Short mmCIF file of C-alpha atoms in Angstrom, two decimals:
data_model
loop_
_atom_site.label_atom_id
_atom_site.label_comp_id
_atom_site.label_asym_id
_atom_site.label_seq_id
_atom_site.Cartn_x
_atom_site.Cartn_y
_atom_site.Cartn_z
CA MET W 281 -32.65 -12.63 27.78
CA GLU W 282 -33.44 -14.65 30.90
CA ILE W 283 -32.39 -18.27 31.15
CA LYS W 284 -33.78 -20.54 33.84
CA ILE W 285 -33.07 -24.18 34.57
CA ILE W 286 -36.45 -25.74 35.40
CA SER W 287 -35.14 -29.22 36.05
CA ALA W 288 -32.37 -31.69 35.30
CA LYS W 289 -32.51 -35.46 35.11
CA ALA W 290 -29.73 -38.03 35.23
CA HIS W 291 -29.75 -41.72 34.37
CA ASN W 292 -26.56 -43.66 35.05
CA PHE W 293 -24.64 -40.39 35.22
CA LYS W 294 -21.56 -41.07 37.31
CA ALA W 295 -22.83 -41.98 40.78
CA HIS W 296 -26.45 -41.10 39.97
CA ARG W 297 -28.45 -44.08 38.74
CA ASP W 298 -31.58 -41.97 38.52
CA LEU W 299 -31.84 -38.42 39.74
CA THR W 300 -34.32 -35.61 39.16
CA VAL W 301 -33.53 -32.09 40.33
CA GLU W 302 -36.10 -29.30 40.43
CA PHE W 303 -34.56 -25.84 40.51
CA GLY W 304 -36.12 -22.73 42.07
CA ASP W 305 -34.97 -19.14 42.42
CA THR W 306 -32.53 -20.40 45.05
CA THR W 307 -31.60 -24.06 45.22
CA GLN W 308 -29.40 -25.55 47.91
CA ILE W 309 -27.51 -28.78 47.37
CA THR W 310 -25.89 -30.28 50.45
CA GLY W 311 -24.17 -33.53 51.33
CA ASP W 312 -20.91 -35.11 52.29
CA ASN W 313 -17.95 -35.16 49.95
CA GLY W 314 -18.45 -37.81 47.25
CA SER W 315 -22.23 -37.69 47.53
CA GLY W 316 -22.60 -36.25 44.01
CA LYS W 317 -23.14 -32.56 44.77
CA SER W 318 -20.78 -31.26 42.08
CA THR W 319 -21.97 -33.90 39.65
CA THR W 320 -25.45 -32.38 39.95
CA LEU W 321 -24.06 -29.08 38.68
CA GLU W 322 -22.51 -30.86 35.70
CA LEU W 323 -25.87 -32.10 34.35
CA PRO W 324 -26.71 -28.81 32.50
CA SER W 325 -23.14 -28.25 31.22
CA TRP W 326 -22.74 -31.82 29.98
CA THR W 327 -26.19 -31.79 28.39
CA LEU W 328 -25.44 -28.60 26.49
CA TYR W 329 -21.74 -28.98 25.68
CA GLY W 330 -20.53 -32.40 26.75
CA THR W 331 -18.18 -30.77 29.29
CA ASP W 332 -17.94 -30.21 33.03
CA THR W 333 -18.74 -26.78 34.48
CA MET W 334 -15.15 -25.65 33.78
CA GLY W 335 -15.49 -26.48 30.10
CA GLY W 336 -13.22 -29.53 30.38
CA LYS W 337 -13.79 -32.98 28.96
CA LEU W 338 -16.14 -35.11 31.01
CA ASP W 339 -16.82 -38.84 30.89
CA PRO W 340 -20.02 -39.41 32.90
CA THR W 341 -20.12 -43.20 32.52
CA PRO W 342 -20.38 -45.03 35.88
CA THR W 343 -17.35 -46.92 37.12
CA ASN W 344 -18.80 -48.80 40.12
CA TYR W 345 -21.99 -50.39 38.77
CA GLU W 346 -23.45 -51.94 35.63
CA TYR W 347 -25.52 -49.70 33.35
CA ASP W 348 -27.41 -49.89 30.07
CA HIS W 349 -27.03 -46.31 28.83
CA VAL W 350 -26.18 -42.81 30.06
CA LEU W 351 -28.64 -39.93 29.77
CA SER W 352 -28.68 -36.33 30.99
CA GLU W 353 -31.65 -34.05 30.34
CA THR W 354 -32.05 -30.38 31.13
CA LEU W 355 -35.30 -28.44 30.85
CA LEU W 356 -34.60 -24.79 30.11
CA ASP W 357 -36.86 -21.75 30.11
CA ILE W 358 -35.65 -19.09 27.65
CA ASP W 359 -37.68 -15.90 28.05
CA GLY W 360 -40.78 -17.98 28.87
CA LYS W 361 -40.25 -20.57 26.14
CA GLN W 362 -39.28 -24.05 27.31
CA VAL W 363 -36.99 -26.49 25.55
CA LEU W 364 -35.93 -29.93 26.77
CA LEU W 365 -32.46 -30.98 25.66
CA GLY W 366 -30.83 -34.35 26.23
CA ARG W 367 -27.45 -35.94 25.66
CA GLY W 368 -26.62 -39.59 26.17
CA ILE W 369 -24.29 -42.48 25.48
CA GLU W 370 -25.62 -45.74 24.07
CA LYS W 371 -23.33 -48.60 23.12
CA GLY W 372 -20.36 -46.22 23.16
CA LYS W 373 -22.00 -43.70 20.82
CA ALA W 374 -23.26 -40.21 21.65
CA THR W 375 -27.00 -39.60 21.33
CA TYR W 376 -28.90 -36.32 21.24
CA TYR W 377 -32.49 -35.36 21.97
CA ILE W 378 -34.54 -32.23 21.32
CA ASN W 379 -37.80 -32.24 23.29
CA GLU W 380 -37.31 -36.01 23.74
CA VAL W 381 -37.01 -36.54 19.96
CA PRO W 382 -33.79 -38.31 18.90
CA SER W 383 -31.82 -35.85 16.78
CA LYS W 384 -28.62 -35.54 14.81
CA TYR W 385 -25.67 -33.78 16.41
CA GLY W 386 -25.78 -30.96 13.83
CA ASP W 387 -29.40 -30.13 14.62
CA PHE W 388 -28.74 -30.36 18.37
CA ASP W 389 -25.62 -28.17 18.17
CA GLU W 390 -27.43 -25.61 16.05
CA ILE W 391 -30.21 -25.34 18.65
CA VAL W 392 -27.70 -24.87 21.49
CA LYS W 393 -25.67 -22.25 19.61
CA SER W 394 -28.81 -20.33 18.74
CA LEU W 395 -29.79 -20.09 22.42
CA PHE W 396 -26.67 -18.45 23.86
CA ASP W 397 -22.88 -18.13 23.57
CA LYS W 398 -21.02 -21.01 25.24
CA ASP W 399 -18.31 -18.95 26.97
CA LEU W 400 -20.86 -16.42 28.20
CA PHE W 401 -23.26 -19.06 29.55
CA LEU W 402 -20.55 -21.07 31.33
CA SER W 403 -19.06 -17.83 32.77
CA LEU W 404 -22.48 -16.89 34.13
CA TYR W 405 -23.30 -20.41 35.31
CA ASN W 406 -19.92 -21.09 36.93
CA PRO W 407 -18.00 -17.86 37.69
CA SER W 408 -14.76 -19.84 37.98
CA TYR W 409 -15.03 -20.84 34.32
CA PHE W 410 -14.19 -17.31 33.16
CA PHE W 411 -10.76 -17.55 34.78
CA THR W 412 -9.92 -20.77 32.92
CA LEU W 413 -10.00 -18.90 29.62
CA HIS W 414 -6.86 -17.44 28.08
CA LYS W 415 -6.46 -13.82 29.12
CA ASP W 416 -7.05 -12.67 25.54
CA ASP W 417 -10.35 -14.57 25.48
CA GLN W 418 -11.24 -13.15 28.90
CA ARG W 419 -10.58 -9.66 27.58
CA ASP W 420 -12.55 -10.22 24.39
CA LEU W 421 -15.51 -11.72 26.26
CA LEU W 422 -15.74 -8.82 28.68
CA LEU W 423 -15.25 -6.09 26.04
CA ARG W 424 -17.68 -7.83 23.69
CA TYR W 425 -20.54 -6.66 25.88
CA VAL W 426 -19.17 -3.27 26.89
CA THR W 427 -20.26 -0.44 24.63
CA PRO W 428 -17.11 0.82 22.88
CA ILE W 429 -15.99 4.40 23.28
CA SER W 430 -17.12 6.48 20.29
CA ASN W 431 -14.59 8.23 18.08
CA LYS W 432 -16.23 11.54 18.89
CA GLU W 433 -15.74 10.99 22.61
CA VAL W 434 -12.09 10.05 22.11
CA PHE W 435 -11.45 13.11 19.90
CA THR W 436 -13.01 15.31 22.56
CA GLU W 437 -10.98 13.83 25.40
CA MET W 438 -7.79 13.97 23.30
CA SER W 439 -8.33 17.72 23.06
CA ARG W 440 -9.28 18.38 26.68
CA THR W 441 -7.08 21.02 28.31
CA SER W 442 -8.53 20.91 31.83
CA PRO W 443 -10.63 18.45 33.86
CA ASP W 444 -13.37 21.04 34.36
CA GLU W 445 -13.73 21.91 30.68
CA LYS W 446 -17.17 21.09 29.32
CA ALA W 447 -17.31 18.78 26.31
CA LYS W 448 -19.25 21.28 24.22
CA ASP W 449 -16.59 23.93 24.83
CA ILE W 450 -13.67 21.73 23.79
CA LYS W 451 -12.05 22.63 20.49
CA LEU W 452 -10.40 19.70 18.73
CA ASN W 453 -6.62 19.82 18.73
CA PRO W 454 -4.75 19.37 15.41
CA GLN W 455 -4.35 15.59 15.83
CA ALA W 456 -8.01 15.04 16.69
CA ALA W 457 -9.19 17.42 13.96
CA LYS W 458 -7.05 15.62 11.37
CA LEU W 459 -8.30 12.17 12.36
CA SER W 460 -11.92 13.28 12.57
CA GLU W 461 -11.77 14.17 8.88
CA LEU W 462 -9.81 11.10 7.79
CA VAL W 463 -12.09 8.58 9.54
CA LYS W 464 -14.95 9.75 7.36
CA LYS W 465 -13.34 7.79 4.53
CA HIS W 466 -11.20 5.12 6.21
CA THR W 467 -11.07 3.23 9.48
CA LEU W 468 -8.22 3.89 11.89
CA GLN W 469 -6.71 0.53 11.00
CA GLN W 470 -6.82 1.39 7.30
CA LEU W 471 -5.32 4.82 7.99
CA GLY W 472 -2.51 3.17 9.94
CA GLU W 473 -1.74 0.81 7.07
CA ILE W 474 -1.95 3.60 4.46
CA HIS W 475 0.33 5.98 6.32
CA LYS W 476 2.84 3.36 7.48
CA LYS W 477 3.34 2.40 3.84
CA ASN W 478 3.45 6.04 2.72
CA LYS W 479 6.00 6.93 5.42
CA ASN W 480 8.25 4.03 4.42
CA ASP W 481 7.90 4.88 0.73
CA LYS W 482 8.56 8.57 1.34
CA ASP W 483 11.59 7.80 3.54
CA THR W 484 13.19 6.13 0.53
CA ALA W 485 11.90 8.72 -1.94
CA TYR W 486 13.15 11.60 0.23
CA LYS W 487 16.68 10.17 0.30
CA ARG W 488 16.57 9.85 -3.50
CA ALA W 489 15.26 13.42 -3.84
CA GLN W 490 18.03 14.75 -1.59
CA GLY W 491 20.63 12.89 -3.66
CA ARG W 492 19.28 14.32 -6.91
CA THR W 493 19.28 17.87 -5.53
CA GLU W 494 22.86 17.49 -4.28
CA ALA W 495 23.98 16.08 -7.65
CA LEU W 496 22.40 19.00 -9.56
CA VAL W 497 23.92 21.58 -7.22
CA ASP W 498 27.30 19.92 -7.74
CA GLN W 499 26.85 20.08 -11.54
CA LEU W 500 25.86 23.74 -11.30
CA SER W 501 29.00 24.55 -9.31
CA LYS W 502 31.12 23.16 -12.16
CA LEU W 503 29.61 25.44 -14.81
CA PRO W 504 31.41 28.71 -15.71
CA PRO W 505 30.37 31.61 -13.48
CA ALA W 506 27.69 33.89 -14.90
CA PRO W 507 28.79 37.38 -16.13
CA ASP W 508 28.09 40.31 -13.89
CA ASP W 509 25.96 41.95 -16.63
CA ILE W 510 24.52 39.21 -18.84
CA GLU W 511 22.38 41.69 -20.76
CA ALA W 512 25.48 43.60 -21.85
CA VAL W 513 27.09 40.35 -22.94
CA LYS W 514 23.96 39.38 -24.88
CA ALA W 515 23.93 42.80 -26.61
CA GLU W 516 27.63 42.47 -27.50
CA ASP W 517 27.07 38.94 -28.80
CA ALA W 518 24.15 40.10 -30.95
CA ALA W 519 26.21 43.02 -32.35
CA LEU W 520 29.11 40.73 -33.21
CA LEU W 521 26.75 38.35 -34.92
CA GLU W 522 25.32 41.16 -37.06
CA GLN W 523 28.82 42.27 -38.10
CA ILE W 524 29.77 38.70 -39.00
CA LYS W 525 26.59 38.31 -41.04
CA ALA W 526 27.30 41.59 -42.93
CA LEU W 527 30.86 40.49 -43.77
CA ALA W 528 29.57 37.03 -44.71
CA ALA W 529 27.11 38.69 -47.10
CA GLN W 530 29.97 40.63 -48.73
CA THR W 531 32.17 37.58 -49.07
CA ASP W 532 29.24 35.62 -50.41
CA LEU W 533 28.65 38.28 -53.11
CA ALA W 534 32.35 38.41 -53.98
CA GLY W 535 32.48 34.71 -53.97
CA GLU W 536 29.68 34.56 -56.53
CA THR W 537 31.65 36.89 -58.88
CA ASN W 538 34.84 34.91 -58.45
CA ARG W 539 32.95 31.68 -58.93
CA LYS W 540 31.64 33.02 -62.28
CA ARG W 541 35.22 33.86 -63.37
CA THR W 542 36.34 30.40 -62.28
CA VAL W 543 33.58 28.77 -64.30
CA LEU W 544 34.38 30.91 -67.40
CA SER W 545 38.11 30.12 -67.12
CA SER W 546 37.35 26.44 -66.80
CA ASN W 547 35.07 26.54 -69.84
CA ILE W 548 37.71 28.44 -71.89
CA GLU W 549 40.34 25.85 -71.02
CA SER W 550 37.92 23.09 -72.06
CA LEU W 551 37.24 24.84 -75.41
CA GLN W 552 40.98 25.26 -75.95
CA ARG W 553 41.43 21.52 -75.65
CA GLN W 554 38.52 20.92 -78.03
CA ILE W 555 40.03 23.39 -80.58
CA ALA W 556 43.35 21.53 -80.50
CA GLN W 557 41.55 18.24 -81.01
CA ALA W 558 39.53 19.75 -83.94
CA LYS W 559 42.77 20.98 -85.53
CA ASP W 560 44.31 17.50 -85.20
CA ARG W 561 41.30 15.96 -86.92
CA TYR W 562 41.53 18.55 -89.75
CA MET W 563 45.25 18.05 -90.29
CA LYS W 564 44.80 14.32 -90.41
CA VAL W 565 42.31 14.69 -93.29
CA TYR W 566 44.43 17.41 -94.85
CA ASN W 567 47.45 15.11 -94.98
CA GLU W 568 45.59 12.16 -96.46
CA PRO W 569 47.16 11.22 -99.90
CA ILE W 570 44.97 10.74 -103.03
CA GLU W 571 45.43 7.09 -104.06
CA GLU W 572 45.51 6.41 -107.87
CA HIS W 573 44.96 2.63 -107.52
CA CYS W 574 42.04 0.67 -105.96
CA PRO W 575 43.10 -0.46 -102.48
CA THR W 576 41.37 -3.81 -103.03
CA CYS W 577 42.06 -4.90 -106.62
CA LYS W 578 45.04 -2.61 -107.15
CA ARG W 579 43.69 -1.51 -110.53
CA GLU W 580 44.54 2.00 -111.62
CA LEU W 581 41.69 4.48 -111.07
CA ASP W 582 40.34 6.56 -113.89
CA LYS W 583 40.25 10.37 -113.76
CA ALA W 584 36.60 10.50 -112.72
CA SER W 585 37.28 8.28 -109.69
CA ILE W 586 40.27 10.32 -108.69
CA ASP W 587 38.24 13.51 -108.94
CA ALA W 588 35.48 11.97 -106.75
CA VAL W 589 38.01 11.01 -104.01
CA THR W 590 39.52 14.47 -104.16
CA ALA W 591 36.08 16.14 -103.89
CA SER W 592 35.18 13.93 -100.87
CA LYS W 593 38.40 14.94 -99.10
CA GLU W 594 37.70 18.61 -99.67
CA THR W 595 34.21 18.25 -98.30
CA ARG W 596 35.45 16.63 -95.07
CA LYS W 597 38.13 19.31 -94.76
CA ASP W 598 35.50 22.04 -95.07
CA GLU W 599 33.34 20.41 -92.35
CA LEU W 600 36.26 20.01 -89.94
CA ARG W 601 37.43 23.60 -90.65
CA ALA W 602 33.93 24.84 -89.83
CA ASP W 603 33.86 22.84 -86.53
CA HIS W 604 37.26 24.23 -85.63
CA GLN W 605 36.18 27.79 -86.34
CA LYS W 606 32.96 27.37 -84.31
CA LEU W 607 34.95 26.35 -81.24
CA ILE W 608 37.29 29.29 -81.72
CA ASN W 609 34.31 31.63 -81.88
CA GLU W 610 32.86 30.19 -78.64
CA ARG W 611 36.22 30.60 -76.89
CA LYS W 612 36.49 34.24 -78.03
CA GLU W 613 32.98 34.94 -76.74
CA LEU W 614 33.84 33.45 -73.29
CA GLU W 615 37.11 35.40 -73.23
CA VAL W 616 35.11 38.58 -73.80
CA GLN W 617 32.82 37.68 -70.90
CA LEU W 618 35.77 36.85 -68.64
CA ALA W 619 37.47 40.12 -69.51
CA ALA W 620 34.29 41.96 -68.51
CA ILE W 621 34.28 40.47 -64.94
CA GLU W 622 36.80 42.01 -62.60
CA PRO W 623 38.07 39.65 -59.80
CA VAL W 624 37.18 40.70 -56.20
CA ASP W 625 39.70 40.42 -53.35
CA VAL W 626 37.84 39.51 -50.05
CA SER W 627 40.85 38.44 -48.02
CA GLU W 628 40.51 41.48 -45.77
CA GLN W 629 36.82 40.82 -45.13
CA ILE W 630 37.56 37.18 -44.37
CA SER W 631 40.30 38.19 -41.96
CA GLN W 632 37.93 40.61 -40.22
CA MET W 633 35.21 37.97 -40.05
CA ARG W 634 37.59 35.42 -38.49
CA ALA W 635 38.65 37.97 -35.86
CA LEU W 636 35.02 38.75 -35.05
CA GLU W 637 34.18 35.03 -34.82
CA VAL W 638 37.01 34.47 -32.34
CA LYS W 639 35.69 37.38 -30.26
CA ARG W 640 32.14 36.09 -30.48
CA ASP W 641 33.17 32.62 -29.29
CA ALA W 642 33.74 34.14 -25.85
CA THR W 643 30.40 36.00 -25.76
CA ALA W 644 28.47 33.00 -27.17
CA GLU W 645 30.08 30.72 -24.58
CA ALA W 646 29.12 33.16 -21.82
CA VAL W 647 25.52 33.37 -23.07
CA GLY W 648 25.32 29.59 -23.53
CA GLY W 649 26.76 29.03 -20.05
CA TYR W 650 24.21 31.45 -18.61
CA LYS W 651 21.37 29.57 -20.32
CA ALA W 652 22.79 26.26 -19.09
CA ARG W 653 22.92 27.67 -15.54
CA GLN W 654 19.34 28.85 -15.89
CA GLY W 655 18.22 25.39 -17.05
CA MET W 656 20.22 23.72 -14.27
CA GLN W 657 18.78 26.12 -11.70
CA ALA W 658 15.27 25.31 -12.93
CA ASP W 659 16.05 21.62 -12.48
CA ILE W 660 17.37 22.34 -8.98
CA ASP W 661 14.26 24.36 -8.10
CA LYS W 662 12.04 21.50 -9.28
CA ALA W 663 14.17 18.93 -7.42
CA ARG W 664 13.92 21.00 -4.24
CA ALA W 665 10.17 21.37 -4.73
CA ASP W 666 9.87 17.59 -5.18
CA GLU W 667 12.06 17.10 -2.12
CA ALA W 668 9.89 19.46 -0.07
CA GLU W 669 6.69 17.80 -1.33
CA THR W 670 8.04 14.35 -0.45
CA LEU W 671 9.12 15.55 3.00
CA ALA W 672 5.72 17.16 3.57
CA SER W 673 3.94 13.91 2.63
CA ARG W 674 6.28 11.93 4.89
CA ASN W 675 5.78 14.34 7.78
CA ASP W 676 2.02 14.27 7.25
CA SER W 677 2.04 10.48 7.55
CA ILE W 678 4.19 10.72 10.70
CA PHE W 679 1.68 13.23 12.08
CA VAL W 680 -1.24 10.90 11.30
CA LEU W 681 0.56 7.90 12.80
CA ASP W 682 1.35 9.90 15.96
CA ALA W 683 -2.28 11.02 16.06
CA ILE W 684 -3.43 7.40 15.81
CA LYS W 685 -1.11 6.48 18.70
CA ALA W 686 -2.53 9.34 20.74
CA PHE W 687 -6.05 8.26 19.82
CA GLU W 688 -5.42 4.64 20.77
CA ALA W 689 -3.80 5.67 24.06
CA LYS W 690 -6.74 7.90 24.97
CA GLU W 691 -9.24 5.28 23.79
CA ALA W 692 -7.48 2.66 25.94
CA GLU W 693 -7.55 5.04 28.90
CA LEU W 694 -11.26 5.78 28.46
CA GLN W 695 -12.12 2.12 27.80
CA ALA W 696 -10.18 1.03 30.89
CA ALA W 697 -11.91 3.67 33.00
CA LYS W 698 -15.32 2.65 31.65
CA VAL W 699 -14.68 -1.03 32.35
CA GLN W 700 -13.25 -0.28 35.78
CA SER W 701 -16.35 1.75 36.67
CA LEU W 702 -18.42 -1.42 36.30
CA PHE W 703 -16.67 -3.07 39.24
CA THR W 704 -16.70 -2.35 42.96
CA THR W 705 -13.96 -4.49 44.47
CA LEU W 706 -12.04 -5.76 41.45
CA SER W 707 -9.30 -3.92 39.59
CA ILE W 708 -9.19 -4.58 35.84
CA SER W 709 -6.14 -3.90 33.69
CA LEU W 710 -6.75 -3.97 29.93
CA PHE W 711 -3.29 -2.92 28.73
CA LYS W 712 0.39 -3.46 29.45
CA GLU W 713 2.91 -0.67 29.03
CA GLN W 714 5.79 -1.62 26.70
CA LYS W 715 9.40 -0.43 26.99
CA ASN W 716 8.90 1.71 23.87
CA GLY W 717 5.98 3.49 25.53
CA GLU W 718 3.31 1.73 23.48
CA ARG W 719 0.43 -0.13 25.08
CA LYS W 720 -0.21 -3.78 24.33
CA PRO W 721 -3.62 -5.37 24.96
CA ASP W 722 -3.58 -7.32 28.22
CA PHE W 723 -6.02 -8.55 30.85
CA VAL W 724 -5.29 -8.80 34.55
CA ILE W 725 -7.83 -9.07 37.36
CA GLU W 726 -6.85 -8.17 40.89
CA MET W 727 -8.63 -7.91 44.22
CA ASP W 728 -6.99 -5.82 46.91
CA GLY W 729 -3.78 -5.76 44.87
CA LYS W 730 -3.67 -9.56 44.49
CA ALA W 731 -3.93 -11.35 41.15
CA TYR W 732 -6.76 -13.90 40.85
CA PRO W 733 -4.54 -17.01 41.18
CA LEU W 734 -3.33 -15.70 44.57
CA LEU W 735 -6.82 -15.20 46.02
CA SER W 736 -8.20 -17.42 48.73
CA LEU W 737 -11.16 -19.68 47.95
CA SER W 738 -13.57 -17.22 49.51
CA GLU W 739 -12.01 -14.29 47.66
CA SER W 740 -12.00 -16.12 44.32
CA VAL W 741 -15.71 -16.94 44.72
CA ARG W 742 -16.56 -13.33 45.51
CA ALA W 743 -14.38 -12.13 42.61
CA GLY W 744 -16.10 -14.56 40.24
CA LEU W 745 -19.56 -13.50 41.38
CA GLU W 746 -18.78 -9.81 40.90
CA LEU W 747 -17.38 -10.40 37.44
CA ARG W 748 -20.31 -12.57 36.32
CA GLU W 749 -22.73 -9.88 37.53
CA VAL W 750 -20.96 -7.35 35.32
CA LEU W 751 -21.10 -9.80 32.39
CA SER W 752 -24.79 -10.41 33.01
CA GLU W 753 -25.64 -6.73 33.22
CA GLN W 754 -23.58 -5.74 30.17
CA SER W 755 -24.73 -8.64 27.98
CA GLY W 756 -28.34 -8.40 29.06
CA VAL W 757 -28.35 -12.16 29.75
CA ILE W 758 -29.73 -13.35 33.08
CA ALA W 759 -28.66 -16.91 33.77
CA PRO W 760 -28.40 -19.32 36.71
CA VAL W 761 -25.25 -19.20 38.82
CA ALA W 762 -23.87 -22.14 40.76
CA VAL W 763 -21.58 -21.58 43.75
CA ASP W 764 -19.67 -24.68 44.74
CA ASN W 765 -18.02 -24.83 48.17
CA SER W 766 -20.41 -22.10 49.32
CA GLU W 767 -19.60 -22.96 52.92
CA SER W 768 -16.32 -21.12 52.45
CA VAL W 769 -18.15 -17.85 51.78
CA PHE W 770 -19.87 -16.18 54.73
CA LYS W 771 -22.17 -13.96 52.72
CA ILE W 772 -23.36 -14.27 49.14
CA LYS W 773 -25.36 -11.43 47.71
CA GLN W 774 -28.40 -12.58 45.77
CA PRO W 775 -27.26 -12.46 42.10
CA SER W 776 -29.32 -11.83 39.00
CA GLY W 777 -30.96 -15.07 37.95
CA GLN W 778 -31.26 -18.34 39.81
CA LEU W 779 -28.79 -19.15 42.57
CA ILE W 780 -27.56 -22.70 43.15
CA LEU W 781 -25.61 -23.17 46.37
CA VAL W 782 -23.51 -26.26 46.86
CA LYS W 783 -22.40 -26.86 50.44
CA ALA W 784 -20.45 -29.72 51.97
CA VAL W 785 -22.03 -31.20 55.12
CA GLU W 786 -20.06 -33.90 56.87
CA ASP W 787 -21.69 -37.37 57.05
CA ALA W 788 -24.85 -36.03 55.37
CA PRO W 789 -26.56 -37.64 52.34
CA LEU W 790 -27.22 -35.70 49.15
CA GLU W 791 -30.10 -33.30 49.70
CA ILE W 792 -31.56 -30.83 47.20
CA LYS W 793 -34.12 -28.27 48.26
CA GLN W 794 -35.52 -25.01 46.99
CA MET W 795 -35.20 -21.99 49.23
CA GLY W 796 -36.98 -18.68 49.29
CA GLY W 797 -35.63 -15.19 50.01
CA ASN W 798 -32.18 -13.68 49.69
CA ALA W 799 -29.15 -15.90 50.13
CA GLU W 800 -27.18 -13.15 51.84
#
């Protein structure tokens, strides 16, 4: 993009009641101090941004004469297309014009912003403006127009083993190879955030994993020691168990026989009680007297009645005798059954079984302890595997974070070298080394080892011109450049774009003229 200032007009702008300036490829403005030379340079900046050439606030209203309104107009040529912009003050209010048409501020501001970036234009127009910016803004403005170093180039240079090694022959080192794969999915910033979090998480998780492993190992140490030959112990335990089962089977069989005898004896005793009760019932009826008088009316019974009572008593006696005999028969039958079952003595088997069980307690405890140790050891193995996995993840994140640091350091080195290569007399520092070895973004400009604020007027002008040429070339924007106090500089190389030279001439009126040829 090429920007030219065709002309600028002023009406009641500071000391200028009415002024028209035509600009050429080189325009020289001369005059004594206070003649309005610098004010002429402020016409384009105030028209566009309402500021002076340093970007500061500017009140252009006259102070030494009466005026009706203030107006500044600038005719620009942008790549062959002209636009006339105006800014004024009427009755204390700002006014705006686009091609002489009164416009709203929003429309005017939108037009200006669409033409070019404010900081870039003012830096190109007035090289001193760049140095009024904060160093972070200076850095951002310069790097904004410098092609960034590609990841591929950084990976290659990270892996370089000798200055003479050709790029195509360089094999990526582990850090570069790792990052080259990871950046396919995430940006370096995202990778940094991911692995910082993972490292912090795994630091905590690793401590927990170590604690769990130590606790399990401590528990294992408290278990009984494993037998020298666990298989022999298992075989002995199994043999003891079989012997105990065989004895238990015998005692169970004997127990069934004895239980049958116990049941029969219990039933016999129950029948014996029932027989006694049946006998009591019989004897009670047997001993009943035969009454000869009616128990109610006391009248004497006749023979037929007495015979009936006697017959009833005999009948009940016969029934009770039969019940008594039936119970006796049942008891005899059970006694026969009981006599047929011989009691079994299993006290010896029980004694043997108890002895075997005591012996097996030791083998079972040994086998159980061995199984517990096996289970505990499995838990320890898993805990150690988890611990190793956590440590590996933590170390991987540390590796990635270190790789990112190495990448950023090499990128900074390459970026600084690339930026420095753009300059001939200026030294540019983009980073500041921290006490911890890390680099922090910075921006320092020096000429001959002197920082910009320490440069003489002539040196600061030359430094500004060199820097604005780099900005112009890198941004692809060609714009006018104004050099105030040009009398302090012996030689000025013809810059890209229009050149406006402002020179103080004692006792001379304001004079503006276009010049041809190189200003050098």
